[in-house]
């Protein structure tokens, strides 16, 4: 007799009451017999079986290839005078560090010079604007664009098209807007300059630069490590 670890779904049972005798057939199926009935009903304990039973058999399988990124860690030596207990205050403090800001700009320009297309997620509009301004100044021309809720839909659409074509070399945007729902295969360099505590969202963020594209450089995820509690906590 096998052990039933989990019952995920029940197809049909002859009574509405919830008391049944269970007899295991195998890891995917078991028989359920209501105490008021002499007959047993075969119940499927397999999500794949139920999906095929309801939707039909699989007619096509698509394999999605992803590139493998290189990971770089850079210590910023930024240490607050005291540990901020509020997440927003901690991020605001990081934003105001001038040497740290200059380091982000330097990393972005160096990556662009090597042929990368850069994406920089930010928490605040003010940081987005400041980084775009200084990256463009450092490049001597407009190669970086904002991607935030304050941009019009037309402007965001134009920014995406220019980034796909290679005309825009860097996009600096609000984190939630560059994590999902945007497809720029040319992206190859992610600057993780703000802590992130949500693992699924972090996975989505990193996935933005892993889309295969002919002639694309090996993707790079560049983490900035700050000597503060929120950063250390997110890296655990």
Short mmCIF file of N, CA and C in Angstrom, two decimals, residues 102-234:
data_model
loop_
_atom_site.label_atom_id
_atom_site.label_comp_id
_atom_site.label_asym_id
_atom_site.label_seq_id
_atom_site.Cartn_x
_atom_site.Cartn_y
_atom_site.Cartn_z
N UNK A 102 28.00 58.05 -9.00
CA UNK A 102 29.05 58.15 -10.03
C UNK A 102 29.55 56.77 -10.45
N UNK A 103 29.59 55.83 -9.50
CA UNK A 103 30.02 54.47 -9.81
C UNK A 103 29.04 53.79 -10.77
N UNK A 104 27.75 53.99 -10.54
CA UNK A 104 26.74 53.39 -11.42
C UNK A 104 26.89 53.93 -12.84
N UNK A 105 27.07 55.24 -12.95
CA UNK A 105 27.25 55.86 -14.26
C UNK A 105 28.50 55.31 -14.95
N UNK A 106 29.57 55.17 -14.19
CA UNK A 106 30.82 54.64 -14.73
C UNK A 106 30.65 53.21 -15.24
N UNK A 107 29.98 52.37 -14.47
CA UNK A 107 29.75 50.98 -14.86
C UNK A 107 28.91 50.92 -16.14
N UNK A 108 27.88 51.76 -16.20
CA UNK A 108 27.00 51.77 -17.37
C UNK A 108 27.75 52.20 -18.63
N UNK A 109 28.52 53.26 -18.52
CA UNK A 109 29.27 53.76 -19.70
C UNK A 109 30.32 52.74 -20.16
N UNK A 110 30.97 52.09 -19.21
CA UNK A 110 31.98 51.09 -19.56
C UNK A 110 31.34 49.90 -20.27
N UNK A 111 30.16 49.47 -19.77
CA UNK A 111 29.45 48.36 -20.39
C UNK A 111 29.00 48.71 -21.81
N UNK A 112 28.50 49.92 -21.98
CA UNK A 112 28.04 50.38 -23.30
C UNK A 112 29.22 50.44 -24.28
N UNK A 113 30.35 50.89 -23.79
CA UNK A 113 31.54 50.97 -24.64
C UNK A 113 31.97 49.59 -25.12
N UNK A 114 31.71 48.58 -24.31
CA UNK A 114 32.07 47.20 -24.68
C UNK A 114 31.03 46.54 -25.57
N UNK A 115 29.94 47.25 -25.85
CA UNK A 115 28.94 46.74 -26.77
C UNK A 115 27.68 46.21 -26.12
N UNK A 116 27.53 46.42 -24.83
CA UNK A 116 26.34 45.93 -24.13
C UNK A 116 25.18 46.92 -24.26
N UNK A 117 23.98 46.36 -24.06
CA UNK A 117 22.77 47.17 -23.90
C UNK A 117 22.37 47.06 -22.44
N UNK A 118 22.26 48.19 -21.77
CA UNK A 118 22.18 48.23 -20.31
C UNK A 118 20.76 48.52 -19.83
N UNK A 119 20.39 47.86 -18.73
CA UNK A 119 19.13 48.17 -18.05
C UNK A 119 19.44 48.37 -16.57
N UNK A 120 18.88 49.44 -16.01
CA UNK A 120 19.12 49.78 -14.60
C UNK A 120 17.77 49.97 -13.90
N UNK A 121 17.33 49.02 -13.10
CA UNK A 121 16.10 49.19 -12.32
C UNK A 121 16.33 50.13 -11.14
N UNK A 122 15.37 51.01 -10.90
CA UNK A 122 15.46 51.97 -9.80
C UNK A 122 14.16 51.96 -9.00
N UNK A 123 14.23 52.54 -7.82
CA UNK A 123 13.05 52.61 -6.96
C UNK A 123 12.32 53.95 -7.10
N UNK A 124 13.06 54.99 -7.50
CA UNK A 124 12.48 56.34 -7.49
C UNK A 124 12.69 57.06 -8.81
N UNK A 125 11.72 57.88 -9.15
CA UNK A 125 11.79 58.69 -10.36
C UNK A 125 12.99 59.62 -10.35
N UNK A 126 13.29 60.19 -9.20
CA UNK A 126 14.41 61.14 -9.10
C UNK A 126 15.73 60.48 -9.46
N UNK A 127 15.92 59.24 -9.04
CA UNK A 127 17.17 58.55 -9.38
C UNK A 127 17.21 58.20 -10.87
N UNK A 128 16.06 57.80 -11.41
CA UNK A 128 15.99 57.52 -12.84
C UNK A 128 16.45 58.73 -13.64
N UNK A 129 15.89 59.90 -13.32
CA UNK A 129 16.22 61.12 -14.05
C UNK A 129 17.69 61.47 -13.92
N UNK A 130 18.24 61.35 -12.70
CA UNK A 130 19.63 61.73 -12.46
C UNK A 130 20.59 60.80 -13.21
N UNK A 131 20.30 59.50 -13.22
CA UNK A 131 21.18 58.56 -13.91
C UNK A 131 21.14 58.76 -15.43
N UNK A 132 19.96 58.94 -15.97
CA UNK A 132 19.84 59.16 -17.42
C UNK A 132 20.59 60.43 -17.82
N UNK A 133 20.43 61.47 -17.03
CA UNK A 133 21.11 62.73 -17.33
C UNK A 133 22.63 62.56 -17.35
N UNK A 134 23.19 61.92 -16.34
CA UNK A 134 24.64 61.81 -16.23
C UNK A 134 25.23 60.78 -17.20
N UNK A 135 24.47 59.73 -17.53
CA UNK A 135 24.94 58.78 -18.54
C UNK A 135 25.04 59.47 -19.90
N UNK A 136 24.04 60.27 -20.23
CA UNK A 136 24.06 61.00 -21.50
C UNK A 136 25.17 62.05 -21.54
N UNK A 137 25.39 62.71 -20.42
CA UNK A 137 26.49 63.67 -20.35
C UNK A 137 27.83 62.97 -20.53
N UNK A 138 27.98 61.84 -19.86
CA UNK A 138 29.23 61.09 -19.96
C UNK A 138 29.49 60.56 -21.35
N UNK A 139 28.42 60.20 -22.05
CA UNK A 139 28.56 59.67 -23.42
C UNK A 139 28.72 60.77 -24.45
N UNK A 140 28.34 61.98 -24.09
CA UNK A 140 28.43 63.09 -25.02
C UNK A 140 27.29 63.13 -26.02
N UNK A 141 26.30 62.26 -25.83
CA UNK A 141 25.12 62.24 -26.70
C UNK A 141 24.01 61.48 -25.98
N UNK A 142 22.82 61.52 -26.54
CA UNK A 142 21.67 60.88 -25.90
C UNK A 142 21.63 59.40 -26.24
N UNK A 143 22.05 58.57 -25.31
CA UNK A 143 22.03 57.12 -25.51
C UNK A 143 21.19 56.41 -24.45
N UNK A 144 20.76 57.15 -23.43
CA UNK A 144 19.98 56.57 -22.33
C UNK A 144 18.60 57.23 -22.27
N UNK A 145 17.60 56.43 -21.90
CA UNK A 145 16.24 56.94 -21.80
C UNK A 145 15.58 56.44 -20.52
N UNK A 146 14.62 57.21 -20.06
CA UNK A 146 13.84 56.81 -18.88
C UNK A 146 12.74 55.85 -19.30
N UNK A 147 12.26 55.07 -18.32
CA UNK A 147 11.12 54.17 -18.56
C UNK A 147 10.33 54.11 -17.27
N UNK A 148 9.40 55.06 -17.13
CA UNK A 148 8.63 55.18 -15.90
C UNK A 148 7.17 55.48 -16.21
N UNK A 149 6.37 55.50 -15.17
CA UNK A 149 4.95 55.81 -15.32
C UNK A 149 4.69 57.24 -15.74
N UNK A 150 5.67 58.10 -15.56
CA UNK A 150 5.52 59.50 -15.97
C UNK A 150 5.74 59.69 -17.47
N UNK A 151 6.36 58.71 -18.10
CA UNK A 151 6.49 58.76 -19.56
C UNK A 151 5.17 58.39 -20.20
N UNK A 152 4.85 58.99 -21.31
CA UNK A 152 3.61 58.64 -22.01
C UNK A 152 3.75 57.24 -22.62
N UNK A 153 2.63 56.62 -22.93
CA UNK A 153 2.67 55.31 -23.56
C UNK A 153 3.42 55.37 -24.90
N UNK A 154 3.21 56.46 -25.63
CA UNK A 154 3.89 56.62 -26.91
C UNK A 154 5.39 56.70 -26.70
N UNK A 155 5.81 57.46 -25.70
CA UNK A 155 7.24 57.60 -25.43
C UNK A 155 7.86 56.28 -25.00
N UNK A 156 7.15 55.53 -24.15
CA UNK A 156 7.67 54.22 -23.72
C UNK A 156 7.77 53.26 -24.89
N UNK A 157 6.78 53.31 -25.77
CA UNK A 157 6.80 52.44 -26.94
C UNK A 157 7.98 52.79 -27.85
N UNK A 158 8.22 54.07 -28.04
CA UNK A 158 9.34 54.52 -28.85
C UNK A 158 10.67 54.12 -28.21
N UNK A 159 10.74 54.20 -26.90
CA UNK A 159 11.97 53.82 -26.19
C UNK A 159 12.27 52.34 -26.39
N UNK A 160 11.24 51.50 -26.30
CA UNK A 160 11.43 50.06 -26.50
C UNK A 160 11.90 49.77 -27.91
N UNK A 161 11.29 50.40 -28.90
CA UNK A 161 11.68 50.18 -30.30
C UNK A 161 13.11 50.63 -30.55
N UNK A 162 13.50 51.76 -29.96
CA UNK A 162 14.87 52.26 -30.14
C UNK A 162 15.88 51.36 -29.43
N UNK A 163 15.48 50.81 -28.29
CA UNK A 163 16.38 49.89 -27.58
C UNK A 163 16.54 48.59 -28.36
N UNK A 164 15.48 48.11 -28.96
CA UNK A 164 15.55 46.88 -29.76
C UNK A 164 16.45 47.07 -30.98
N UNK A 165 16.42 48.26 -31.55
CA UNK A 165 17.23 48.54 -32.74
C UNK A 165 18.68 48.87 -32.39
N UNK A 166 18.94 49.19 -31.13
CA UNK A 166 20.29 49.53 -30.71
C UNK A 166 20.57 51.01 -30.65
N UNK A 167 19.58 51.83 -31.01
CA UNK A 167 19.78 53.28 -30.96
C UNK A 167 19.87 53.77 -29.53
N UNK A 168 19.03 53.22 -28.65
CA UNK A 168 19.11 53.50 -27.22
C UNK A 168 19.96 52.43 -26.58
N UNK A 169 21.04 52.84 -25.90
CA UNK A 169 22.01 51.91 -25.33
C UNK A 169 21.71 51.56 -23.88
N UNK A 170 20.93 52.38 -23.22
CA UNK A 170 20.64 52.14 -21.80
C UNK A 170 19.23 52.61 -21.48
N UNK A 171 18.53 51.79 -20.70
CA UNK A 171 17.22 52.17 -20.19
C UNK A 171 17.29 52.16 -18.67
N UNK A 172 16.91 53.27 -18.09
CA UNK A 172 16.85 53.38 -16.63
C UNK A 172 15.38 53.54 -16.28
N UNK A 173 14.85 52.59 -15.52
CA UNK A 173 13.41 52.62 -15.28
C UNK A 173 13.02 52.22 -13.88
N UNK A 174 11.77 52.47 -13.56
CA UNK A 174 11.21 52.02 -12.30
C UNK A 174 11.19 50.49 -12.29
N UNK A 175 11.63 49.92 -11.21
CA UNK A 175 11.84 48.46 -11.13
C UNK A 175 10.64 47.65 -11.60
N UNK A 176 9.45 47.99 -11.12
CA UNK A 176 8.26 47.19 -11.46
C UNK A 176 7.96 47.22 -12.96
N UNK A 177 8.42 48.26 -13.65
CA UNK A 177 8.09 48.41 -15.06
C UNK A 177 9.09 47.71 -15.98
N UNK A 178 10.29 47.45 -15.50
CA UNK A 178 11.28 46.76 -16.34
C UNK A 178 11.41 45.29 -15.97
N UNK A 179 10.73 44.86 -14.90
CA UNK A 179 10.80 43.46 -14.48
C UNK A 179 10.01 42.54 -15.39
N UNK A 180 8.80 42.94 -15.74
CA UNK A 180 7.91 42.09 -16.53
C UNK A 180 7.22 42.90 -17.62
N UNK A 181 6.72 42.18 -18.61
CA UNK A 181 5.92 42.84 -19.65
C UNK A 181 6.71 43.65 -20.66
N UNK A 182 8.01 43.48 -20.69
CA UNK A 182 8.84 44.22 -21.64
C UNK A 182 9.84 43.25 -22.25
N UNK A 183 9.96 43.29 -23.56
CA UNK A 183 10.83 42.34 -24.26
C UNK A 183 11.82 43.10 -25.13
N UNK A 184 13.06 43.14 -24.66
CA UNK A 184 14.14 43.77 -25.43
C UNK A 184 15.29 42.76 -25.49
N UNK A 185 15.31 41.90 -26.51
CA UNK A 185 16.33 40.85 -26.60
C UNK A 185 17.76 41.39 -26.55
N UNK A 186 17.95 42.64 -26.98
CA UNK A 186 19.29 43.20 -27.03
C UNK A 186 19.87 43.47 -25.64
N UNK A 187 19.01 43.60 -24.63
CA UNK A 187 19.51 43.83 -23.27
C UNK A 187 20.51 42.74 -22.88
N UNK A 188 21.65 43.15 -22.35
CA UNK A 188 22.67 42.16 -21.99
C UNK A 188 23.40 42.51 -20.69
N UNK A 189 23.10 43.67 -20.12
CA UNK A 189 23.83 44.08 -18.91
C UNK A 189 22.84 44.67 -17.90
N UNK A 190 22.67 43.96 -16.78
CA UNK A 190 21.75 44.39 -15.73
C UNK A 190 22.55 44.90 -14.54
N UNK A 191 22.32 46.14 -14.18
CA UNK A 191 22.99 46.71 -13.00
C UNK A 191 22.01 46.66 -11.83
N UNK A 192 22.24 45.72 -10.93
CA UNK A 192 21.39 45.56 -9.75
C UNK A 192 21.94 46.47 -8.66
N UNK A 193 21.50 47.72 -8.71
CA UNK A 193 22.06 48.71 -7.80
C UNK A 193 21.15 49.03 -6.61
N UNK A 194 19.98 48.42 -6.57
CA UNK A 194 19.08 48.56 -5.44
C UNK A 194 18.74 47.18 -4.89
N UNK A 195 18.73 47.00 -3.58
CA UNK A 195 18.40 45.68 -3.00
C UNK A 195 17.01 45.23 -3.44
N UNK A 196 16.85 43.92 -3.53
CA UNK A 196 15.54 43.36 -3.85
C UNK A 196 15.36 42.12 -2.98
N UNK A 197 14.21 42.02 -2.33
CA UNK A 197 13.97 40.93 -1.38
C UNK A 197 13.03 39.85 -1.90
N UNK A 198 12.42 40.10 -3.05
CA UNK A 198 11.44 39.16 -3.60
C UNK A 198 12.14 38.26 -4.64
N UNK A 199 12.31 36.99 -4.31
CA UNK A 199 13.05 36.07 -5.18
C UNK A 199 12.39 35.89 -6.55
N UNK A 200 11.07 35.64 -6.64
CA UNK A 200 10.46 35.49 -7.97
C UNK A 200 10.62 36.74 -8.84
N UNK A 201 10.47 37.91 -8.24
CA UNK A 201 10.63 39.14 -9.02
C UNK A 201 12.07 39.35 -9.44
N UNK A 202 12.99 38.96 -8.56
CA UNK A 202 14.41 39.06 -8.92
C UNK A 202 14.72 38.14 -10.10
N UNK A 203 14.12 36.95 -10.09
CA UNK A 203 14.31 36.01 -11.19
C UNK A 203 13.78 36.59 -12.50
N UNK A 204 12.62 37.23 -12.43
CA UNK A 204 12.06 37.89 -13.61
C UNK A 204 12.97 39.00 -14.11
N UNK A 205 13.52 39.74 -13.18
CA UNK A 205 14.39 40.86 -13.52
C UNK A 205 15.64 40.37 -14.25
N UNK A 206 16.26 39.35 -13.71
CA UNK A 206 17.46 38.80 -14.34
C UNK A 206 17.14 38.20 -15.71
N UNK A 207 15.96 37.60 -15.82
CA UNK A 207 15.56 36.96 -17.08
C UNK A 207 15.45 37.95 -18.23
N UNK A 208 15.30 39.23 -17.91
CA UNK A 208 15.18 40.24 -18.97
C UNK A 208 16.41 40.26 -19.89
N UNK A 209 17.56 39.87 -19.37
CA UNK A 209 18.79 39.98 -20.17
C UNK A 209 19.24 38.62 -20.74
N UNK A 210 18.46 37.57 -20.51
CA UNK A 210 18.88 36.23 -20.89
C UNK A 210 18.29 35.74 -22.20
N UNK A 211 17.55 36.59 -22.90
CA UNK A 211 16.95 36.19 -24.18
C UNK A 211 18.03 36.04 -25.24
N UNK A 212 18.08 34.87 -25.90
CA UNK A 212 19.10 34.68 -26.94
C UNK A 212 18.90 35.62 -28.12
N UNK A 213 20.01 36.04 -28.70
CA UNK A 213 19.97 36.90 -29.88
C UNK A 213 21.29 36.74 -30.60
N UNK A 214 21.23 36.65 -31.89
CA UNK A 214 22.44 36.45 -32.68
C UNK A 214 23.43 37.59 -32.47
N UNK A 215 24.67 37.25 -32.17
CA UNK A 215 25.71 38.25 -31.98
C UNK A 215 25.72 38.91 -30.61
N UNK A 216 24.86 38.45 -29.74
CA UNK A 216 24.75 39.07 -28.42
C UNK A 216 25.92 38.67 -27.52
N UNK A 217 26.42 39.62 -26.76
CA UNK A 217 27.47 39.34 -25.80
C UNK A 217 26.93 38.51 -24.65
N UNK A 218 27.82 37.85 -23.91
CA UNK A 218 27.37 37.11 -22.74
C UNK A 218 26.73 38.07 -21.76
N UNK A 219 25.52 37.79 -21.30
CA UNK A 219 24.84 38.69 -20.35
C UNK A 219 25.63 38.81 -19.04
N UNK A 220 25.48 39.96 -18.43
CA UNK A 220 26.16 40.24 -17.16
C UNK A 220 25.16 40.78 -16.16
N UNK A 221 25.18 40.22 -14.96
CA UNK A 221 24.41 40.76 -13.84
C UNK A 221 25.42 41.36 -12.88
N UNK A 222 25.36 42.67 -12.71
CA UNK A 222 26.35 43.39 -11.90
C UNK A 222 25.68 43.89 -10.62
N UNK A 223 26.06 43.29 -9.49
CA UNK A 223 25.48 43.66 -8.20
C UNK A 223 26.37 44.68 -7.50
N UNK A 224 25.74 45.69 -6.95
CA UNK A 224 26.45 46.63 -6.07
C UNK A 224 26.18 46.22 -4.63
N UNK A 225 27.24 46.00 -3.88
CA UNK A 225 27.11 45.55 -2.50
C UNK A 225 27.39 46.70 -1.54
N UNK A 226 26.36 47.08 -0.80
CA UNK A 226 26.47 48.15 0.18
C UNK A 226 26.58 47.55 1.57
N UNK A 227 27.33 48.20 2.41
CA UNK A 227 27.54 47.71 3.78
C UNK A 227 26.40 48.19 4.67
N UNK A 228 25.23 47.61 4.44
CA UNK A 228 24.07 48.00 5.23
C UNK A 228 23.13 46.80 5.37
N UNK A 229 22.29 46.86 6.36
CA UNK A 229 21.44 45.73 6.73
C UNK A 229 20.53 45.23 5.64
N UNK A 230 19.86 46.14 4.90
CA UNK A 230 18.89 45.69 3.90
C UNK A 230 19.57 44.93 2.77
N UNK A 231 20.76 45.37 2.39
CA UNK A 231 21.49 44.67 1.33
C UNK A 231 21.92 43.29 1.78
N UNK A 232 22.46 43.21 2.97
CA UNK A 232 22.90 41.91 3.50
C UNK A 232 21.72 40.96 3.65
N UNK A 233 20.60 41.50 4.12
CA UNK A 233 19.43 40.66 4.31
C UNK A 233 18.91 40.10 2.99
N UNK A 234 18.96 40.88 1.94
CA UNK A 234 18.45 40.42 0.63
C UNK A 234 19.36 39.38 0.00
#
